Amino acid sequence: RVQLLESGGGSVQVGGSLRLSCTISEFWYSDYCMGWFRQAPGKEREGVAEIDAGRSTNYADAVKGRFTISKDNAKSTLYLQINSLKPEDTAMYYCAAVLRPYCYARIEQKDFTYWGQGTQVTVSS
């Protein structure tokens, strides 16, 4: 059974940075499309970034230039580097995966099969 475990969340001030990590318990990690989503209180879960087997990346417009998704296949770990944090970045962040080497153009929940439990990011001014 595929399991994903996020870590790295926390409370930071505006302008700060965090690096989120997500480990996946799956031998064929490199064949997955992996993504990060977030959900703020009272809002829908939204996709923020994704990376395919070939390391091509895609970002939501709201985070372009501040978020960087990457992965280390040897460690079966997905990362999300978040810089220049804003209060509106406050949310629960989830990693997700699907056994498909490519990702679709839109980062949508319905296209991902496996989900982690989330890690909280809180940005204060």
mmCIF file of C-alpha atoms in Angstrom:
data_model
loop_
_atom_site.group_PDB
_atom_site.id
_atom_site.type_symbol
_atom_site.label_atom_id
_atom_site.label_comp_id
_atom_site.label_asym_id
_atom_site.label_seq_id
_atom_site.Cartn_x
_atom_site.Cartn_y
_atom_site.Cartn_z
ATOM 1 C CA ARG A 1 0.000 0.000 0.000
ATOM 2 C CA VAL A 2 1.395 3.361 -1.031
ATOM 3 C CA GLN A 3 1.840 5.766 1.854
ATOM 4 C CA LEU A 4 2.886 9.404 1.801
ATOM 5 C CA LEU A 5 4.143 11.297 4.828
ATOM 6 C CA GLU A 6 4.623 15.052 4.869
ATOM 7 C CA SER A 7 6.847 17.041 7.198
ATOM 8 C CA GLY A 8 8.430 20.457 7.486
ATOM 9 C CA GLY A 9 5.442 22.651 8.201
ATOM 10 C CA GLY A 10 5.454 25.247 10.936
ATOM 11 C CA SER A 11 4.783 28.830 11.928
ATOM 12 C CA VAL A 12 6.813 31.515 10.180
ATOM 13 C CA GLN A 13 6.673 35.246 9.721
ATOM 14 C CA VAL A 14 5.826 37.023 6.505
ATOM 15 C CA GLY A 15 8.742 36.862 4.118
ATOM 16 C CA GLY A 16 10.153 33.709 5.637
ATOM 17 C CA SER A 17 10.830 30.360 4.009
ATOM 18 C CA LEU A 18 10.015 26.724 4.602
ATOM 19 C CA ARG A 19 10.884 23.465 2.921
ATOM 20 C CA LEU A 20 8.234 20.812 3.010
ATOM 21 C CA SER A 21 9.118 17.159 2.497
ATOM 22 C CA CYS A 22 7.059 14.159 1.527
ATOM 23 C CA THR A 23 8.366 10.615 1.658
ATOM 24 C CA ILE A 24 6.658 7.905 -0.354
ATOM 25 C CA SER A 25 6.739 4.233 0.471
ATOM 26 C CA GLU A 26 6.839 2.894 -3.066
ATOM 27 C CA PHE A 27 9.658 1.256 -4.977
ATOM 28 C CA TRP A 28 8.637 2.746 -8.340
ATOM 29 C CA TYR A 29 8.670 6.263 -6.979
ATOM 30 C CA SER A 30 10.313 7.589 -10.125
ATOM 31 C CA ASP A 31 7.311 6.564 -12.264
ATOM 32 C CA TYR A 32 4.872 8.801 -10.434
ATOM 33 C CA CYS A 33 3.471 12.204 -11.121
ATOM 34 C CA MET A 34 3.790 13.940 -7.742
ATOM 35 C CA GLY A 35 2.050 17.069 -6.566
ATOM 36 C CA TRP A 36 1.507 19.477 -3.720
ATOM 37 C CA PHE A 37 -1.886 20.827 -2.767
ATOM 38 C CA ARG A 38 -3.046 23.167 -0.038
ATOM 39 C CA GLN A 39 -6.280 23.875 1.745
ATOM 40 C CA ALA A 40 -6.955 26.987 3.751
ATOM 41 C CA PRO A 41 -9.796 27.096 6.309
ATOM 42 C CA GLY A 42 -13.134 27.450 4.582
ATOM 43 C CA LYS A 43 -11.645 27.055 1.115
ATOM 44 C CA GLU A 44 -11.381 24.336 -1.477
ATOM 45 C CA ARG A 45 -8.210 22.309 -1.771
ATOM 46 C CA GLU A 46 -6.085 23.740 -4.571
ATOM 47 C CA GLY A 47 -3.145 22.406 -6.504
ATOM 48 C CA VAL A 48 0.060 24.423 -6.214
ATOM 49 C CA ALA A 49 2.772 22.416 -7.961
ATOM 50 C CA GLU A 50 3.488 19.112 -9.666
ATOM 51 C CA ILE A 51 6.476 17.251 -11.075
ATOM 52 C CA ASP A 52 6.534 14.350 -13.492
ATOM 53 C CA ALA A 53 8.884 11.396 -13.921
ATOM 54 C CA GLY A 54 11.122 13.460 -16.183
ATOM 55 C CA ARG A 55 11.247 16.298 -13.612
ATOM 56 C CA SER A 56 9.153 18.658 -15.673
ATOM 57 C CA THR A 57 7.300 20.991 -13.328
ATOM 58 C CA ASN A 58 4.092 22.941 -13.343
ATOM 59 C CA TYR A 59 2.899 25.624 -10.909
ATOM 60 C CA ALA A 60 -0.275 27.432 -10.052
ATOM 61 C CA ASP A 61 -0.124 31.081 -11.034
ATOM 62 C CA ALA A 62 -0.480 32.177 -7.405
ATOM 63 C CA VAL A 63 2.837 30.584 -6.419
ATOM 64 C CA LYS A 64 5.024 30.944 -9.491
ATOM 65 C CA GLY A 65 8.369 32.440 -8.643
ATOM 66 C CA ARG A 66 8.061 31.662 -4.913
ATOM 67 C CA PHE A 67 7.484 27.887 -4.774
ATOM 68 C CA THR A 68 9.848 25.263 -6.138
ATOM 69 C CA ILE A 69 8.961 21.595 -6.374
ATOM 70 C CA SER A 70 11.712 18.994 -6.624
ATOM 71 C CA LYS A 71 12.342 15.364 -5.848
ATOM 72 C CA ASP A 72 15.121 13.019 -4.850
ATOM 73 C CA ASN A 73 14.399 9.608 -6.334
ATOM 74 C CA ALA A 74 17.143 7.928 -4.324
ATOM 75 C CA LYS A 75 15.462 9.082 -1.124
ATOM 76 C CA SER A 76 11.907 8.661 -2.439
ATOM 77 C CA THR A 77 11.262 12.175 -1.241
ATOM 78 C CA LEU A 78 9.352 15.070 -2.734
ATOM 79 C CA TYR A 79 10.099 18.640 -1.682
ATOM 80 C CA LEU A 80 8.380 21.993 -1.816
ATOM 81 C CA GLN A 81 10.557 25.014 -1.171
ATOM 82 C CA ILE A 82 8.411 27.990 -0.229
ATOM 83 C CA ASN A 83 9.968 31.443 -0.197
ATOM 84 C CA SER A 84 8.658 34.942 0.489
ATOM 85 C CA LEU A 85 5.773 33.544 2.500
ATOM 86 C CA LYS A 86 2.556 35.541 2.637
ATOM 87 C CA PRO A 87 -0.358 35.323 5.075
ATOM 88 C CA GLU A 88 -2.475 33.876 2.269
ATOM 89 C CA ASP A 89 -0.101 30.909 2.097
ATOM 90 C CA THR A 90 -1.458 29.755 5.456
ATOM 91 C CA ALA A 91 -2.979 26.330 4.849
ATOM 92 C CA MET A 92 -2.643 22.618 5.336
ATOM 93 C CA TYR A 93 -0.276 21.341 2.657
ATOM 94 C CA TYR A 94 -0.719 17.882 1.199
ATOM 95 C CA CYS A 95 1.428 15.835 -1.111
ATOM 96 C CA ALA A 96 -0.194 13.548 -3.626
ATOM 97 C CA ALA A 97 0.874 10.933 -6.144
ATOM 98 C CA VAL A 98 -0.441 8.969 -9.071
ATOM 99 C CA LEU A 99 1.209 6.052 -10.877
ATOM 100 C CA ARG A 100 1.581 7.841 -14.165
ATOM 101 C CA PRO A 101 4.929 9.178 -15.465
ATOM 102 C CA TYR A 102 3.385 12.362 -16.836
ATOM 103 C CA CYS A 103 1.273 15.059 -15.215
ATOM 104 C CA TYR A 104 -1.684 16.854 -16.710
ATOM 105 C CA ALA A 105 -1.621 20.560 -17.482
ATOM 106 C CA ARG A 106 -4.014 21.368 -14.631
ATOM 107 C CA ILE A 107 -3.163 20.411 -11.054
ATOM 108 C CA GLU A 108 -6.426 18.856 -9.955
ATOM 109 C CA GLN A 109 -7.315 16.579 -7.052
ATOM 110 C CA LYS A 110 -9.237 14.150 -9.211
ATOM 111 C CA ASP A 111 -6.063 13.205 -11.106
ATOM 112 C CA PHE A 112 -4.180 11.967 -8.023
ATOM 113 C CA THR A 113 -4.660 8.636 -6.298
ATOM 114 C CA TYR A 114 -2.580 8.690 -3.138
ATOM 115 C CA TRP A 115 -2.567 11.378 -0.458
ATOM 116 C CA GLY A 116 -0.660 12.222 2.672
ATOM 117 C CA GLN A 117 -2.170 13.487 5.919
ATOM 118 C CA GLY A 118 -0.886 17.021 5.502
ATOM 119 C CA THR A 119 1.435 19.429 7.252
ATOM 120 C CA GLN A 120 0.323 22.813 8.538
ATOM 121 C CA VAL A 121 1.916 26.059 7.391
ATOM 122 C CA THR A 122 0.994 29.212 9.270
ATOM 123 C CA VAL A 123 2.270 32.616 8.217
ATOM 124 C CA SER A 124 1.954 35.537 10.600
ATOM 125 C CA SER A 125 2.608 39.229 10.087
#
